[in-house]
Coordinates of N, CA and C in Angstrom, one line a residue:
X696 N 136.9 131.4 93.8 CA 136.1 132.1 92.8 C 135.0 131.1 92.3
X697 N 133.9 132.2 92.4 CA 132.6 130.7 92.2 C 132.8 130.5 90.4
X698 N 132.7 129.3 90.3 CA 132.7 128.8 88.4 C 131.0 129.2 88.0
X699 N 130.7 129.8 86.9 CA 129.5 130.1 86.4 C 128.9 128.7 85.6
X700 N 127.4 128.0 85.9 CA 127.7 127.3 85.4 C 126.2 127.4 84.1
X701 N 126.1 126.8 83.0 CA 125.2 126.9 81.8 C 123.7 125.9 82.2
X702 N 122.6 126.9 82.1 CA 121.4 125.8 82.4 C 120.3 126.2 81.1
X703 N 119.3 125.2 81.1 CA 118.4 126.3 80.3 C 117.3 125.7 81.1
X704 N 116.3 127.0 80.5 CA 114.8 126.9 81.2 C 113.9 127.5 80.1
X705 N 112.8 126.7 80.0 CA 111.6 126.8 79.4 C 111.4 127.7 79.9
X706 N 110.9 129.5 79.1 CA 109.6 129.9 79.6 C 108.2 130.5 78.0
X707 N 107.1 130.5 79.0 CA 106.2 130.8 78.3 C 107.0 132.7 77.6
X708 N 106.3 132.7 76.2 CA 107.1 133.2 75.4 C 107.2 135.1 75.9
X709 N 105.6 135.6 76.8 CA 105.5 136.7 77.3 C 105.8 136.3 78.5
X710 N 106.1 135.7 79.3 CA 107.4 135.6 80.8 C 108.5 136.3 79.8
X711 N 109.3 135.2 79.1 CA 110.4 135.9 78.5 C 110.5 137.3 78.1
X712 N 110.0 137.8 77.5 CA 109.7 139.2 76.9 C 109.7 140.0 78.0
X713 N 108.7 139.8 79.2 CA 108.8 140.3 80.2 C 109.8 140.7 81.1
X714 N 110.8 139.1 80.6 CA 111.8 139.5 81.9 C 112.8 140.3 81.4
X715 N 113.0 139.7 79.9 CA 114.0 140.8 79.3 C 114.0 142.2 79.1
X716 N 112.6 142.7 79.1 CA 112.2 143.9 79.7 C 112.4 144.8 80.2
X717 N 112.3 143.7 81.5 CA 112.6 144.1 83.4 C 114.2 144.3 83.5
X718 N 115.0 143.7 82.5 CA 116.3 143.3 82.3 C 116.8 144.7 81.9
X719 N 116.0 145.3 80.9 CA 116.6 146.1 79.9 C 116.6 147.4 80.9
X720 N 115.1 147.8 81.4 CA 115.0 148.6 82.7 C 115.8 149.1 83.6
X721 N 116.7 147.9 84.0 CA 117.5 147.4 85.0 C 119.1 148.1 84.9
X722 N 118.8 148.0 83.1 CA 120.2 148.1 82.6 C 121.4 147.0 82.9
X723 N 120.5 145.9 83.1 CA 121.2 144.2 83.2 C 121.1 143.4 81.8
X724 N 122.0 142.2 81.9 CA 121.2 141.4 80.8 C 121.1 140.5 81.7
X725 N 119.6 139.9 80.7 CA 118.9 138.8 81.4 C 119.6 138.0 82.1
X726 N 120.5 137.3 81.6 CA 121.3 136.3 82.9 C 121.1 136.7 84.0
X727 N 121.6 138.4 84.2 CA 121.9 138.6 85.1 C 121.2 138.9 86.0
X728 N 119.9 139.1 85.6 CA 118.3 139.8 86.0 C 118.4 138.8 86.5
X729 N 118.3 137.3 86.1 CA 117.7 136.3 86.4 C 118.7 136.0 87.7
X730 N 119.6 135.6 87.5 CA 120.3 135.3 88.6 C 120.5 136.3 89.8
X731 N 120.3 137.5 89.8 CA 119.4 138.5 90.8 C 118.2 137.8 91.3
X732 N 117.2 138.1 90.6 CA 115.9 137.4 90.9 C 116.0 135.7 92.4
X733 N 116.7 135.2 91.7 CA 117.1 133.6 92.7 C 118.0 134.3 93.6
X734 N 118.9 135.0 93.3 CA 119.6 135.4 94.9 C 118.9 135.8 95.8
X735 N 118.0 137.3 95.1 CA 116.8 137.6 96.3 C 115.9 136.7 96.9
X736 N 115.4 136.2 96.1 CA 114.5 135.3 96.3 C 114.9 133.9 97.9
X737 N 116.2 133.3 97.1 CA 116.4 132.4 98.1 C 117.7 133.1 99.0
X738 N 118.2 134.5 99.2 CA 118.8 134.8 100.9 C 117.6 135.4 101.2
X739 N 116.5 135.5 101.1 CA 115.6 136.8 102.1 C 115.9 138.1 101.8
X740 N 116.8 138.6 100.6 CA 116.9 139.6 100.7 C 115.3 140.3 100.1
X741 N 115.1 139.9 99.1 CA 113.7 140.1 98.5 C 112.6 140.4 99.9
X742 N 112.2 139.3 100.8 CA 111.9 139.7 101.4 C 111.9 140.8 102.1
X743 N 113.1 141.1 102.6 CA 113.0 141.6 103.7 C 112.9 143.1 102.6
X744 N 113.8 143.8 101.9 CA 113.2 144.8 101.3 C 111.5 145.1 100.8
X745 N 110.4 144.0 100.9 CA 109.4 144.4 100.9 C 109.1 144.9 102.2
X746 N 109.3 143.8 103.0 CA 108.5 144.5 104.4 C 109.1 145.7 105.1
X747 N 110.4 146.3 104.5 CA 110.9 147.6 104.5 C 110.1 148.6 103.9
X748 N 109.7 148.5 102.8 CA 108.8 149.6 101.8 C 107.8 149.6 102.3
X749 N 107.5 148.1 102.8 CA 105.7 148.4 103.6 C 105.4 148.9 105.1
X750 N 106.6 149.1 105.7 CA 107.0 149.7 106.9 C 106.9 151.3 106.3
X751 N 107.7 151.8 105.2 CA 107.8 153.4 105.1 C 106.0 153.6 104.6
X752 N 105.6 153.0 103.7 CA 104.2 153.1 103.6 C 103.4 153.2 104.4
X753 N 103.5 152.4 105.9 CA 102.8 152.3 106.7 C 102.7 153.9 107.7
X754 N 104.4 153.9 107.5 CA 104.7 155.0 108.8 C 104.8 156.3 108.3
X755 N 104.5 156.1 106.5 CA 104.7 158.1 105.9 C 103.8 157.8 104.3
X756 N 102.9 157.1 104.5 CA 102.0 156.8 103.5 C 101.3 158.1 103.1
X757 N 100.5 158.6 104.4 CA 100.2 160.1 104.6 C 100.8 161.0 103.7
X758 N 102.0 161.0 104.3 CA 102.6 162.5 103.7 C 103.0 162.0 102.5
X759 N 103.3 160.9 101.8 CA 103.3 160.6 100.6 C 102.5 161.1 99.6
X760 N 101.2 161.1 100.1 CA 99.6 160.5 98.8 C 99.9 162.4 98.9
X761 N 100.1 163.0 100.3 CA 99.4 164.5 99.8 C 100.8 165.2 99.1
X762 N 102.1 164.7 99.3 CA 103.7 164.6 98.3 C 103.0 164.9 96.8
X763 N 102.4 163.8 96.8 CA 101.9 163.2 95.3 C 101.0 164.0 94.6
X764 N 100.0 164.4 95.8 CA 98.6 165.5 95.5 C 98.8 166.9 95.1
X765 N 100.4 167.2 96.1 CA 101.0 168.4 95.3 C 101.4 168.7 94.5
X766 N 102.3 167.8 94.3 CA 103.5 167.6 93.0 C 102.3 167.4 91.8
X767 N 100.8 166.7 92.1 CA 99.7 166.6 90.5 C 99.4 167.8 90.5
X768 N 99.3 168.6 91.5 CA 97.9 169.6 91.2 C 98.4 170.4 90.2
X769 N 99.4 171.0 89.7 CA 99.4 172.0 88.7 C 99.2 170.9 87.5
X770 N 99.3 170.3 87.0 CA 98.5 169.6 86.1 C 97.0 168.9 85.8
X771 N 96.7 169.3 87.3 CA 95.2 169.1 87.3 C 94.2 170.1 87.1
X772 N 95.1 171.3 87.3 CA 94.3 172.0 86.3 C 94.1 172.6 85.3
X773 N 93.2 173.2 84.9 CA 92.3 173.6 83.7 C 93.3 174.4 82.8
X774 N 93.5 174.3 81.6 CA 94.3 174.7 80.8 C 94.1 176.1 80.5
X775 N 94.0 177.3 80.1 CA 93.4 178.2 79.0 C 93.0 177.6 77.6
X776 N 92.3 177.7 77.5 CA 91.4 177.6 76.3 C 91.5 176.1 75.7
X777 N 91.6 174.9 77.3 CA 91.3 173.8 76.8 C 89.9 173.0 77.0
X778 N 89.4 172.4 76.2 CA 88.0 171.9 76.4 C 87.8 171.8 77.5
X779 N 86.5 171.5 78.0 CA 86.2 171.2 79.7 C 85.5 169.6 79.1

């Protein structure tokens, strides 16, 4: 069983904010955001889930944007009796 061990780190005061943020989003606490973050980071997992997303982008980006163009349009238009 791996032993957890105590470190600290300097960050600039909006890094911080930020990560705790990303943390809260996450529904993590920071630790644990953070020590996510270094696991992706140093197995490749991080990578390789980008070059996955940018694979589906590549190969259904298309039918995405016009996904997207349908699902806006009833909000794109014109209200009754709202300004133009």
């Amino acid at each position: 069983m791996a032993t957890n061990r105590q470190t600290q780190v300097r960050l600039d005061e909006g890094v911080l904010e930020a990560g705790k943020a990303a943390a809260r989003s996450r529904r993590l606490d920071f630790n644990k955001y953070v020590e996510r973050l270094i696991i992706e980071d140093t197995t490749g997992a991080r990578a390789a889930g980008m070059a996955a997303a940018q694979r589906l982008i590549d190969e259904h980006g298309t039918f995405l944007d016009d996904l997207e163009q349908q699902l806006d349009a009833p909000y794109n238009q014109q209200q009754p009796g709202a300004a133009a």
